[in-house]
mmCIF file of C-alpha atoms and ligand atoms in Angstrom:
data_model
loop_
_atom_site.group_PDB
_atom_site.id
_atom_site.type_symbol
_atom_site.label_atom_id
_atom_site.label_comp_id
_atom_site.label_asym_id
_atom_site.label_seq_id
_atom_site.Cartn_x
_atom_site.Cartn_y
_atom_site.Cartn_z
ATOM 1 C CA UNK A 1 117.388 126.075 111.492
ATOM 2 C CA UNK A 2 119.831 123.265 113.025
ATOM 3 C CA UNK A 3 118.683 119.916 111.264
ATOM 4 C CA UNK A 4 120.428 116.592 113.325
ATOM 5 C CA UNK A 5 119.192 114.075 111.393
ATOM 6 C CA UNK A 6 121.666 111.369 110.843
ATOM 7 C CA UNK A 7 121.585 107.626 108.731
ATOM 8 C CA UNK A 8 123.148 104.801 111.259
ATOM 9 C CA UNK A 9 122.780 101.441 109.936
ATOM 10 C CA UNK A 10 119.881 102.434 107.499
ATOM 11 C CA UNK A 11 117.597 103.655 110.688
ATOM 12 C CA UNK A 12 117.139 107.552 110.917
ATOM 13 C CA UNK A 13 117.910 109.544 113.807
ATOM 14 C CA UNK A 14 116.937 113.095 115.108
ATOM 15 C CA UNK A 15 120.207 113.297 116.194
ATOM 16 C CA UNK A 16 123.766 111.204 116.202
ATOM 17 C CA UNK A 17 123.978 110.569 120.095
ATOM 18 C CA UNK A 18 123.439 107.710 120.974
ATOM 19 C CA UNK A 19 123.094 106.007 124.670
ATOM 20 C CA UNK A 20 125.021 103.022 124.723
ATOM 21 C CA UNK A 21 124.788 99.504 126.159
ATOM 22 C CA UNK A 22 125.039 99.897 130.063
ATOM 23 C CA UNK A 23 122.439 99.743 132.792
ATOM 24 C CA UNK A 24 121.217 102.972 132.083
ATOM 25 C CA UNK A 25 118.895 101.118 129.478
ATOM 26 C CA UNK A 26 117.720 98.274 131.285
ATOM 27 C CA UNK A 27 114.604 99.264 131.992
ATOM 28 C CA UNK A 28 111.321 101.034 129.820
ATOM 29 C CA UNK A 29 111.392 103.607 132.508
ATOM 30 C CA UNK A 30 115.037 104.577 131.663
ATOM 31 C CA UNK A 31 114.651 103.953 128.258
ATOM 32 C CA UNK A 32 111.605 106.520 127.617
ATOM 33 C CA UNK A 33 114.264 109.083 130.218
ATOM 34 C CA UNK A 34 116.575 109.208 128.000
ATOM 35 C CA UNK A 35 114.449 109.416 124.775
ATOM 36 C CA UNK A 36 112.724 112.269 126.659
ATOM 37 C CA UNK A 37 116.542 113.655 127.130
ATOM 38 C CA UNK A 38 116.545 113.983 123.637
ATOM 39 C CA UNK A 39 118.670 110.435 122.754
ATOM 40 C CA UNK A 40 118.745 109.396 119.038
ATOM 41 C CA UNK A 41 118.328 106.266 119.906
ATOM 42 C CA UNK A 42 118.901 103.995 122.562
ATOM 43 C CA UNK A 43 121.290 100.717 122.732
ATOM 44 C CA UNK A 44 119.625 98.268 125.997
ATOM 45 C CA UNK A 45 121.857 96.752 128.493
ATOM 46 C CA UNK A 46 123.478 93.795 127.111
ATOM 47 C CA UNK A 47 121.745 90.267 127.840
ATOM 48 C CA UNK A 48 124.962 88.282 128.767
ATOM 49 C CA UNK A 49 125.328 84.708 127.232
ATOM 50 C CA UNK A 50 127.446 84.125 130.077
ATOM 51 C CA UNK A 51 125.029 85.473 132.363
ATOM 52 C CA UNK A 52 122.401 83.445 131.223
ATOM 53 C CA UNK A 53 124.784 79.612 131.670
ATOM 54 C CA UNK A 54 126.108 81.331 135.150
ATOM 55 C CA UNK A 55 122.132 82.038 136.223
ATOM 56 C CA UNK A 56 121.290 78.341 135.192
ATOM 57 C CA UNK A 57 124.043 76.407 136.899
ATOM 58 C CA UNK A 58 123.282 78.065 140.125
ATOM 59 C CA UNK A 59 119.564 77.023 140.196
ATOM 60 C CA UNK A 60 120.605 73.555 138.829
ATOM 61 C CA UNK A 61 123.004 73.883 142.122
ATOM 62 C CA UNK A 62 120.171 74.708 144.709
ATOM 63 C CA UNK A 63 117.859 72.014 143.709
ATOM 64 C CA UNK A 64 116.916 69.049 145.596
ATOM 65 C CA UNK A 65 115.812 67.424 142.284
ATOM 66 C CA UNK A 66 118.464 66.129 139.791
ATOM 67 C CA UNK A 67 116.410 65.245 137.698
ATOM 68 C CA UNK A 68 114.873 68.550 137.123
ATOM 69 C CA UNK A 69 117.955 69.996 136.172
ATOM 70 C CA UNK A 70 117.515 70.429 132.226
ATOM 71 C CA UNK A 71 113.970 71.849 132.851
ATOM 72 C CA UNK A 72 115.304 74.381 135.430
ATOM 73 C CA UNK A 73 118.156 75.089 133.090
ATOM 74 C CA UNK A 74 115.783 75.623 130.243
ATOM 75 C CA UNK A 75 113.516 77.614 132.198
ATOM 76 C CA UNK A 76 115.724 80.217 133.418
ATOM 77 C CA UNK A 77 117.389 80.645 130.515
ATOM 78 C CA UNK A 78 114.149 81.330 128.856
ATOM 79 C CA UNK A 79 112.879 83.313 131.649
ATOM 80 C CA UNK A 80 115.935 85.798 131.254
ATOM 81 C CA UNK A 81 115.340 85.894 127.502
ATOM 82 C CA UNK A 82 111.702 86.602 128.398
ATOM 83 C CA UNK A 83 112.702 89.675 130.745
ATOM 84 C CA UNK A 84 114.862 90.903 127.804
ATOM 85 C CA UNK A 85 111.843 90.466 125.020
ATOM 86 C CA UNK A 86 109.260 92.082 127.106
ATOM 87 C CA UNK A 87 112.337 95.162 127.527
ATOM 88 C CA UNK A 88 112.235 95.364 124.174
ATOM 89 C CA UNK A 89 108.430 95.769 123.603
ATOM 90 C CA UNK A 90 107.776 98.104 126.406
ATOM 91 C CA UNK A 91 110.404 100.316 125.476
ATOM 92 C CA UNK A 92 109.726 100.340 121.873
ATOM 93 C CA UNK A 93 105.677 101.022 123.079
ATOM 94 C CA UNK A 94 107.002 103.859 125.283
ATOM 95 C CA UNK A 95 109.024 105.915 122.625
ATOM 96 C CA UNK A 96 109.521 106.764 119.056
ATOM 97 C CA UNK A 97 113.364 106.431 118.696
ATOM 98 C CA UNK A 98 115.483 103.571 117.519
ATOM 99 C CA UNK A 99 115.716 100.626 120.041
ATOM 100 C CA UNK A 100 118.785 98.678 119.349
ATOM 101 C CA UNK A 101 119.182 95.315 121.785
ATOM 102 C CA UNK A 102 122.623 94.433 122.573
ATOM 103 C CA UNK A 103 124.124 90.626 122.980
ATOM 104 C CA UNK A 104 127.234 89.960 125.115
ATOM 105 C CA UNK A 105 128.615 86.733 123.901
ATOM 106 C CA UNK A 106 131.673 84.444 123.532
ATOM 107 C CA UNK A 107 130.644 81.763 120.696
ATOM 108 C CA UNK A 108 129.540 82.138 117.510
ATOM 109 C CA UNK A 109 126.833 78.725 117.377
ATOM 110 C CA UNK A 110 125.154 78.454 120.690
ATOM 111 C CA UNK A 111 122.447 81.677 121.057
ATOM 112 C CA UNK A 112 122.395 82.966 117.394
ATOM 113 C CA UNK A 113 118.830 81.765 116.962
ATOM 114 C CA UNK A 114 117.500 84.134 119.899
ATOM 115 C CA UNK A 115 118.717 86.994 117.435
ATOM 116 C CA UNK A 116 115.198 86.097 116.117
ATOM 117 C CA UNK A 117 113.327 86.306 118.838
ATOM 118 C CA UNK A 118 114.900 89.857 119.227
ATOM 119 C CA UNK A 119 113.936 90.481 115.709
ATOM 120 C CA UNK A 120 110.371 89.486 116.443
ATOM 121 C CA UNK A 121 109.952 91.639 119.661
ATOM 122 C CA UNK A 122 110.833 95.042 117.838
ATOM 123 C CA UNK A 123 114.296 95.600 118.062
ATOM 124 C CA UNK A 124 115.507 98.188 115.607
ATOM 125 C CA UNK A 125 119.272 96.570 115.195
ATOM 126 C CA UNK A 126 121.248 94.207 117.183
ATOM 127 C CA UNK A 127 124.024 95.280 118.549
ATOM 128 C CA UNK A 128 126.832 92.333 118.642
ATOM 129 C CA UNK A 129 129.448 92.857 121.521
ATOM 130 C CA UNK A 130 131.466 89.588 121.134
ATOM 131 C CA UNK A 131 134.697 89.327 123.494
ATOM 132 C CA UNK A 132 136.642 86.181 125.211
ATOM 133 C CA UNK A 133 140.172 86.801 126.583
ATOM 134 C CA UNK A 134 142.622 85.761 124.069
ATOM 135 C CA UNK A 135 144.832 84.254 126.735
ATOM 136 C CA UNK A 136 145.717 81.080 124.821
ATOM 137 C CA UNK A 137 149.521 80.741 123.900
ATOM 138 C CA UNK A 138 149.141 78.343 121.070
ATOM 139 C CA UNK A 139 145.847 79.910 119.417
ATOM 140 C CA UNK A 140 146.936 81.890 116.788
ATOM 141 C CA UNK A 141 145.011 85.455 115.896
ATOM 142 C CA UNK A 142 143.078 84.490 113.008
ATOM 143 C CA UNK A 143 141.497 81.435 115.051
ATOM 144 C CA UNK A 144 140.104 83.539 117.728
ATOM 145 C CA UNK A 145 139.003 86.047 114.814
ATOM 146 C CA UNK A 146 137.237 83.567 112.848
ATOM 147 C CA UNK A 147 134.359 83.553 115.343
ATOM 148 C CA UNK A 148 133.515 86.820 114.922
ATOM 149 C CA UNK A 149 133.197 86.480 111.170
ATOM 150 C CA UNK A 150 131.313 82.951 111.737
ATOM 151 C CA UNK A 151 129.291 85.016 113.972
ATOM 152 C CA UNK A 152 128.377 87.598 111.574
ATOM 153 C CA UNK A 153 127.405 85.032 108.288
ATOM 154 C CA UNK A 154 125.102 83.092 110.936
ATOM 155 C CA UNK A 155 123.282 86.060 111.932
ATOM 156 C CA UNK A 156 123.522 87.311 108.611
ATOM 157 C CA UNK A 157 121.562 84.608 107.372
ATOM 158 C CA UNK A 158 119.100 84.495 109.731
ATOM 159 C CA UNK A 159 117.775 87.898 110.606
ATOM 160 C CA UNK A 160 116.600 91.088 108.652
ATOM 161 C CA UNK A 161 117.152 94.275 110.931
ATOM 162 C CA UNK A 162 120.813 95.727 110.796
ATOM 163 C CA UNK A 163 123.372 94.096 112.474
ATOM 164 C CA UNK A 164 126.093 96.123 114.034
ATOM 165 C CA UNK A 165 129.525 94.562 115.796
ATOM 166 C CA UNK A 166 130.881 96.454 119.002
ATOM 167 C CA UNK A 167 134.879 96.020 118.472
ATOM 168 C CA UNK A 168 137.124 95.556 121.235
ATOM 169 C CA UNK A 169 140.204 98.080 119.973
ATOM 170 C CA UNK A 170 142.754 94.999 120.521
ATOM 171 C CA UNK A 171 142.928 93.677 117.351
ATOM 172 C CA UNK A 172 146.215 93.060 115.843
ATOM 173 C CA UNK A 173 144.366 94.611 112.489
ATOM 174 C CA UNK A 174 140.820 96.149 113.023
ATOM 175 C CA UNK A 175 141.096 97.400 109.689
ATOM 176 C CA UNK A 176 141.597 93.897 108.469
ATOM 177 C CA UNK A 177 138.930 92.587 111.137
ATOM 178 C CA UNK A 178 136.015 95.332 109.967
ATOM 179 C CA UNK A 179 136.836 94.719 106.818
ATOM 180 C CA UNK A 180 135.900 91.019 106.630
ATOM 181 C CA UNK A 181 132.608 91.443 108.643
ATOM 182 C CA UNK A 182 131.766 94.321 105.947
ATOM 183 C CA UNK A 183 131.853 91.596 103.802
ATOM 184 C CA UNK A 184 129.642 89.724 105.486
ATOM 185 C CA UNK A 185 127.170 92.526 105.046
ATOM 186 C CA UNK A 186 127.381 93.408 109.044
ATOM 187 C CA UNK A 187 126.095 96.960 108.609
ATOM 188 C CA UNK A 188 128.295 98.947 110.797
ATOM 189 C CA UNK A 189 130.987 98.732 113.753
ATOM 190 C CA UNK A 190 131.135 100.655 116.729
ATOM 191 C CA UNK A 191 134.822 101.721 117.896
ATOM 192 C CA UNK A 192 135.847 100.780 120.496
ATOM 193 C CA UNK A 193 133.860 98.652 123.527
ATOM 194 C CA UNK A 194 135.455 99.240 127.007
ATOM 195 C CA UNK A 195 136.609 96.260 128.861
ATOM 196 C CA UNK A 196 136.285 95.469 132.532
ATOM 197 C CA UNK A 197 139.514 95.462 133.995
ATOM 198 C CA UNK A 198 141.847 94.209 137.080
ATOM 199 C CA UNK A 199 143.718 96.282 139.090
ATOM 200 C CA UNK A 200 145.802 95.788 142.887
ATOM 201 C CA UNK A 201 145.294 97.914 145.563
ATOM 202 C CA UNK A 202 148.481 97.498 146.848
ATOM 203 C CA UNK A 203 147.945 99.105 150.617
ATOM 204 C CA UNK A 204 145.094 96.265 151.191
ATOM 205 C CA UNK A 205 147.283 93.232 148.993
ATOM 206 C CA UNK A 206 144.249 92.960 147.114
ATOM 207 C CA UNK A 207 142.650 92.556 143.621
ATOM 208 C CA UNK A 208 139.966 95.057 142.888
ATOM 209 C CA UNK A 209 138.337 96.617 140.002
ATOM 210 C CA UNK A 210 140.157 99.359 137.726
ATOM 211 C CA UNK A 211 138.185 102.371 136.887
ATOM 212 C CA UNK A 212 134.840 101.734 135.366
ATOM 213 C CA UNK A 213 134.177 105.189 133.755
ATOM 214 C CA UNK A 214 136.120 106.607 130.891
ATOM 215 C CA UNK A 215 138.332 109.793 130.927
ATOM 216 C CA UNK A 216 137.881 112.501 127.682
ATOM 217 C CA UNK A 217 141.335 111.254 127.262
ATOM 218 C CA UNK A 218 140.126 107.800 126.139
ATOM 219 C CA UNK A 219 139.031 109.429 123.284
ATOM 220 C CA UNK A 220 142.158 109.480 121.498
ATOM 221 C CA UNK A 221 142.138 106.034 119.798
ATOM 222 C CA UNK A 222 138.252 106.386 118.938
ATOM 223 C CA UNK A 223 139.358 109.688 116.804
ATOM 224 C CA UNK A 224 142.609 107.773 115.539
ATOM 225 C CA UNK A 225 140.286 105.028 113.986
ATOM 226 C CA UNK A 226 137.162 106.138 113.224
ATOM 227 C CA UNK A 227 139.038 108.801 111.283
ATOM 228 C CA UNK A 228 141.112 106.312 109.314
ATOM 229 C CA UNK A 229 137.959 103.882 108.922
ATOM 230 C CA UNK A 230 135.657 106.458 107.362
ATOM 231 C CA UNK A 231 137.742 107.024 104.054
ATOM 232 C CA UNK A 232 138.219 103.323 103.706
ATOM 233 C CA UNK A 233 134.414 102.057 104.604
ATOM 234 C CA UNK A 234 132.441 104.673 102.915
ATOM 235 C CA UNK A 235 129.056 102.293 102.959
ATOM 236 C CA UNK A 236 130.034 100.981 106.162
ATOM 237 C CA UNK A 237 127.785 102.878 109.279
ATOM 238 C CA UNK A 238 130.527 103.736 111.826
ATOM 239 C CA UNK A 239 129.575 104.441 115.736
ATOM 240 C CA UNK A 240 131.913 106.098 117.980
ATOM 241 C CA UNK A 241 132.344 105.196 121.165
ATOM 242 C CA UNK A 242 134.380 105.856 124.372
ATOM 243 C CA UNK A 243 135.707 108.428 125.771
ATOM 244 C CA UNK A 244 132.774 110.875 124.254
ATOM 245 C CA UNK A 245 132.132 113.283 127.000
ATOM 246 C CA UNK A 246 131.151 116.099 125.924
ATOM 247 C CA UNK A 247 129.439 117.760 122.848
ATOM 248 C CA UNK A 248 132.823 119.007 121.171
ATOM 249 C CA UNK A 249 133.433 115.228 121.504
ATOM 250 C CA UNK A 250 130.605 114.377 119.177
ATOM 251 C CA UNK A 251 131.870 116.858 117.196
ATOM 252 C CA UNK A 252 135.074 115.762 116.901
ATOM 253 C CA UNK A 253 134.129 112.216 115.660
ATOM 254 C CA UNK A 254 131.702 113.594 113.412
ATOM 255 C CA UNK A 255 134.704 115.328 111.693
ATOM 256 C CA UNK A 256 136.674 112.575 112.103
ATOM 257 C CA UNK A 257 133.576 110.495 109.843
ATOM 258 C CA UNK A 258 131.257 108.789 112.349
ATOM 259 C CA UNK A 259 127.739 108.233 111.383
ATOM 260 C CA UNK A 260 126.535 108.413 115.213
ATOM 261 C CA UNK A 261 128.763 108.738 118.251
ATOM 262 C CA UNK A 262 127.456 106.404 121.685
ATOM 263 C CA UNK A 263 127.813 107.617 125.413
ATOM 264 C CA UNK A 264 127.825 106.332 128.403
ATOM 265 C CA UNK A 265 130.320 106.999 131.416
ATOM 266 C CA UNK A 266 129.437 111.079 131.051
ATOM 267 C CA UNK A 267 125.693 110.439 131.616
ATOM 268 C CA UNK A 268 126.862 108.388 134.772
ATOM 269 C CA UNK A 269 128.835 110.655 135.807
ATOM 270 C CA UNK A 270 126.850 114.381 135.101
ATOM 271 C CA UNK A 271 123.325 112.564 134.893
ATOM 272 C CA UNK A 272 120.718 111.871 132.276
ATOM 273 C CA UNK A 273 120.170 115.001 131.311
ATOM 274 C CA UNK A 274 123.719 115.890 130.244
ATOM 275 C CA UNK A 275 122.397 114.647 127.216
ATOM 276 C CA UNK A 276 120.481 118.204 126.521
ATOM 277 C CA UNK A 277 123.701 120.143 126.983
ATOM 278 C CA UNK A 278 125.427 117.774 124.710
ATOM 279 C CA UNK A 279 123.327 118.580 122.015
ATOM 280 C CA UNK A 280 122.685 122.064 122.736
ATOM 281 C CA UNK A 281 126.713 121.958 122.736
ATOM 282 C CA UNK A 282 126.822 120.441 119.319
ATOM 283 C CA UNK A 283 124.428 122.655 118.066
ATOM 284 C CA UNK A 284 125.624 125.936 119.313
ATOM 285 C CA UNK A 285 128.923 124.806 117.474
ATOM 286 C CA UNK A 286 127.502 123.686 114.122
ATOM 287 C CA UNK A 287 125.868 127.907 114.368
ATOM 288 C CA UNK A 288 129.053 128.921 114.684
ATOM 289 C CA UNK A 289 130.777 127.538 112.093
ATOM 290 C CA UNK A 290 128.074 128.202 109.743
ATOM 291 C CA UNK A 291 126.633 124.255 109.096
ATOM 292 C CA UNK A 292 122.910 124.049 108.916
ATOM 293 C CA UNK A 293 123.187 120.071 108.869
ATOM 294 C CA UNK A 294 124.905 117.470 110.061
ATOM 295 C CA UNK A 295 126.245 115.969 106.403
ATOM 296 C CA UNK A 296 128.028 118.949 105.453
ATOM 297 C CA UNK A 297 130.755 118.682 107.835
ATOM 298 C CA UNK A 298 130.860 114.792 108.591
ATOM 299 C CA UNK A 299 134.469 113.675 107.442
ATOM 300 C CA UNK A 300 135.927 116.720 107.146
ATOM 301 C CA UNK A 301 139.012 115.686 109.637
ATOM 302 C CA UNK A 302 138.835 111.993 108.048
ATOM 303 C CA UNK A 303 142.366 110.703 106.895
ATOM 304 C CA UNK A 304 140.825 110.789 103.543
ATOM 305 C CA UNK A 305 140.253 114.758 103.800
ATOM 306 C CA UNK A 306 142.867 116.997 105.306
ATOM 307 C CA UNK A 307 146.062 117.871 104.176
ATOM 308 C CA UNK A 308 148.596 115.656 106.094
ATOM 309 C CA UNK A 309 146.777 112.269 106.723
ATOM 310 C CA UNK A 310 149.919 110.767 108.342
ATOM 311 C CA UNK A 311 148.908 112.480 111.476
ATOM 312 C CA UNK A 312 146.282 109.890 111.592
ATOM 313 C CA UNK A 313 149.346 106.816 110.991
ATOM 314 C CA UNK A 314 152.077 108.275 113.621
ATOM 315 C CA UNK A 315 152.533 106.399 116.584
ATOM 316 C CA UNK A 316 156.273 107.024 118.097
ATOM 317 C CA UNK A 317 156.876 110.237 120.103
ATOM 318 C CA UNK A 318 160.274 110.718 118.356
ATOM 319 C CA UNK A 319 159.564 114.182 117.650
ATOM 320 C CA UNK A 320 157.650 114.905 120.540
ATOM 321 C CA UNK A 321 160.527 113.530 122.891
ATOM 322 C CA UNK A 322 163.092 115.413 121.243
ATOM 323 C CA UNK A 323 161.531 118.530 121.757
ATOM 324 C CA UNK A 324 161.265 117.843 125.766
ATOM 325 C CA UNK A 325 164.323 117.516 127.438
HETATM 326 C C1 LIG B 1 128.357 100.685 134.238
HETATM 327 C C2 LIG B 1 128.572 100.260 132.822
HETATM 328 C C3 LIG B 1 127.844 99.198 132.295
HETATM 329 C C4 LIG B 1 128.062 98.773 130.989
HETATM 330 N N1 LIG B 1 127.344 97.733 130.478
HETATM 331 C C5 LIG B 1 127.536 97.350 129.178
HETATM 332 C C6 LIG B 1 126.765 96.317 128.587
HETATM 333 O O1 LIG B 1 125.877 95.713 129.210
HETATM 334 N N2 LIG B 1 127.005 95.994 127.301
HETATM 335 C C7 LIG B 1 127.952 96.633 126.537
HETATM 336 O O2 LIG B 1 128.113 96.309 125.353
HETATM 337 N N3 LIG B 1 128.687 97.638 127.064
HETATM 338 C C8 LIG B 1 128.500 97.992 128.346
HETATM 339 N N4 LIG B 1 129.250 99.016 128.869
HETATM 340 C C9 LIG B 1 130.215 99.698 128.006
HETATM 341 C C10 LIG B 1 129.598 100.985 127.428
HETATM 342 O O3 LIG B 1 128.490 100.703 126.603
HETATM 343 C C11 LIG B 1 130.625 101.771 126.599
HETATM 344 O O4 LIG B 1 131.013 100.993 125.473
HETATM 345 C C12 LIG B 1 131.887 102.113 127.388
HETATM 346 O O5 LIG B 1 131.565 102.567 128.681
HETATM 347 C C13 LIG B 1 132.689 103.188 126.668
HETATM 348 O O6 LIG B 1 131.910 104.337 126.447
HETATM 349 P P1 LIG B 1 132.043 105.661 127.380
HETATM 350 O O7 LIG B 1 133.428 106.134 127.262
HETATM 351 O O8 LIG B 1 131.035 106.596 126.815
HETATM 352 O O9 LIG B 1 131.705 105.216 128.765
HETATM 353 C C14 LIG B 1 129.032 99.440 130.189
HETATM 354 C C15 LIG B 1 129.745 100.524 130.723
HETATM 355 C C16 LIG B 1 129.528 100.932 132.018
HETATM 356 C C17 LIG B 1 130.321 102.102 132.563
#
């Protein structure tokens, strides 16, 4: 008998997959799909702290009443927080998995008391996916990085469920980066978020949007860090994330030492129920290979465990040039 189970920041799971932040949560409906898919739990759609000021000013800018400004302000912000709580609720009514909520923000003062309010509607975890474009020449690294640690001790301090950061895998240091929000008793990171990007389509002289989806390939610098985070964060509940397509994936980064792994762009693309194969996938693998559970194998391809962890360091194709003239 095949037993899933996993630990991810303290909650348990029948099983490590996880559905990440995208719109594929942002309703009940979709949520109790892909519990019924067999999810281990569930991360909602992000509520956008930029979304929320955009939403506002454009009200304030339709309105034939100055002087209603700060109410309208006031009420659509707590109108979209409102849409978010009641996701929360219903979904957590409408299935028996984890229900993590996810906040998209750039500042680490402003909305950290609505963590509460997230807290209070049932969320399992919060899920912290904290980005702004570090495109200022005379702000030095650790400036920009200091909100994400202020970030952490403010939430922290004010609510009990797990907290969990979603890294960006740009950091000079993530290892340096994860290891001061561990200290801040965030309970886990997930590696890596996936940005939005720019691209030119240069038949039409136009900007447009790169590629929204992720390829298997991306999964190469998930496996590179998860594997050399798990030796070094033992306490530390680590979630793997893009470029997980398939269920030798979410094997691979459960040998490489993550707690859960998180999914998105393959349920896009193959549909909600790709999430059955992807288990059945994992499953027909652990049989093989003789693991009843999921714990007797996580790690096993970690840095700290196989025989030649500089595999996990090198970077330069040196050798690999040489040998292809
Ligand atoms: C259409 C779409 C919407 C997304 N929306 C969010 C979001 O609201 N919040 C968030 O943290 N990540 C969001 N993401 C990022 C995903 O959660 C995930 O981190 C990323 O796609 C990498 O995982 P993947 O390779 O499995 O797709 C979105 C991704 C896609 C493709």
């Amino acid at each position: 008998m095949i037993n899933l189970q996993t630990e991810y920041l303290g909650l348990k799971l029948k099983n490590p997959i996880i559905v990440s932040s995208s719109g594929l949560a942002n309703t009940p409906e979709k949520v109790k799909k892909l519990a019924d898919n067999g999810a281990g739990a569930v991360v909602l759609k992000s509520l956008f702290e930029e979304q929320i000021n955009h939403e506002s000013h454009q009200h304030v800018e339709s309105s034939d009443y100055p002087e209603a400004a700060d109410y309208i302000i006031n009420y659509t912000k707590q109108n979209s927080v409102e849409q978010y709580l009641d996701l929360i609720e219903e979904s957590k009514k409408l299935v028996d998995i984890p229900v993590i909520a996810s906040v998209n923000c750039t500042t680490s003062d402003n909305w950290v008391d609505f963590a509460l309010k997230l807290e209070e509607a049932g969320a399992d975890a919060i899920e912290i996916n904290v980005f702004f474009m570090p495109n200022d020449k005379d702000k030095k690294a650790d400036k920009y990085e200091e909100t994400y640690f202020r970030l952490a001790e403010n939430l922290k301090k004010l609510v009990k469920i797990p907290v969990v950061f979603k890294l960006g895998a740009y950091f000079t240091n993530p290892m340096y980066v994860t290891k001061e929000l561990h200290y801040r008793n965030v309970d886990g990171v997930v590696l890596f978020n996936r940005f939005y990007a720019p691209d030119i389509d240069v038949d039409k002289m136009k900007m447009t949007t790169a590629e929204v989806f992720s390829s298997p390939s991306d999964i190469r610098n998930t496996v590179r860090w998860i594997g050399l985070m798990s030796g070094v964060f033992p306490n530390l509940s680590l979630s793997a994330s893009t470029g997980v397509h398939s269920g030798k994936d979410v094997v691979k980064m459960l040998l490489s030492g993550a707690q859960t792994v998180q999914i998105c762009s393959t349920l896009y693309m193959n549909g909600v129920d790709y999430l059955k194969t992807m288990i059945a996938d994992l499953e027909n693998w652990m049989k093989e290979h003789n693991y009843t559970d999921v714990e007797s194998f996580r790690g096993e391809m970690s840095y700290n465990k196989i025989e030649d962890p500089t595999i996990y360091e090198r970077s330069q194709f040196m050798k690999y040039f040489s040998n292809h003239d």
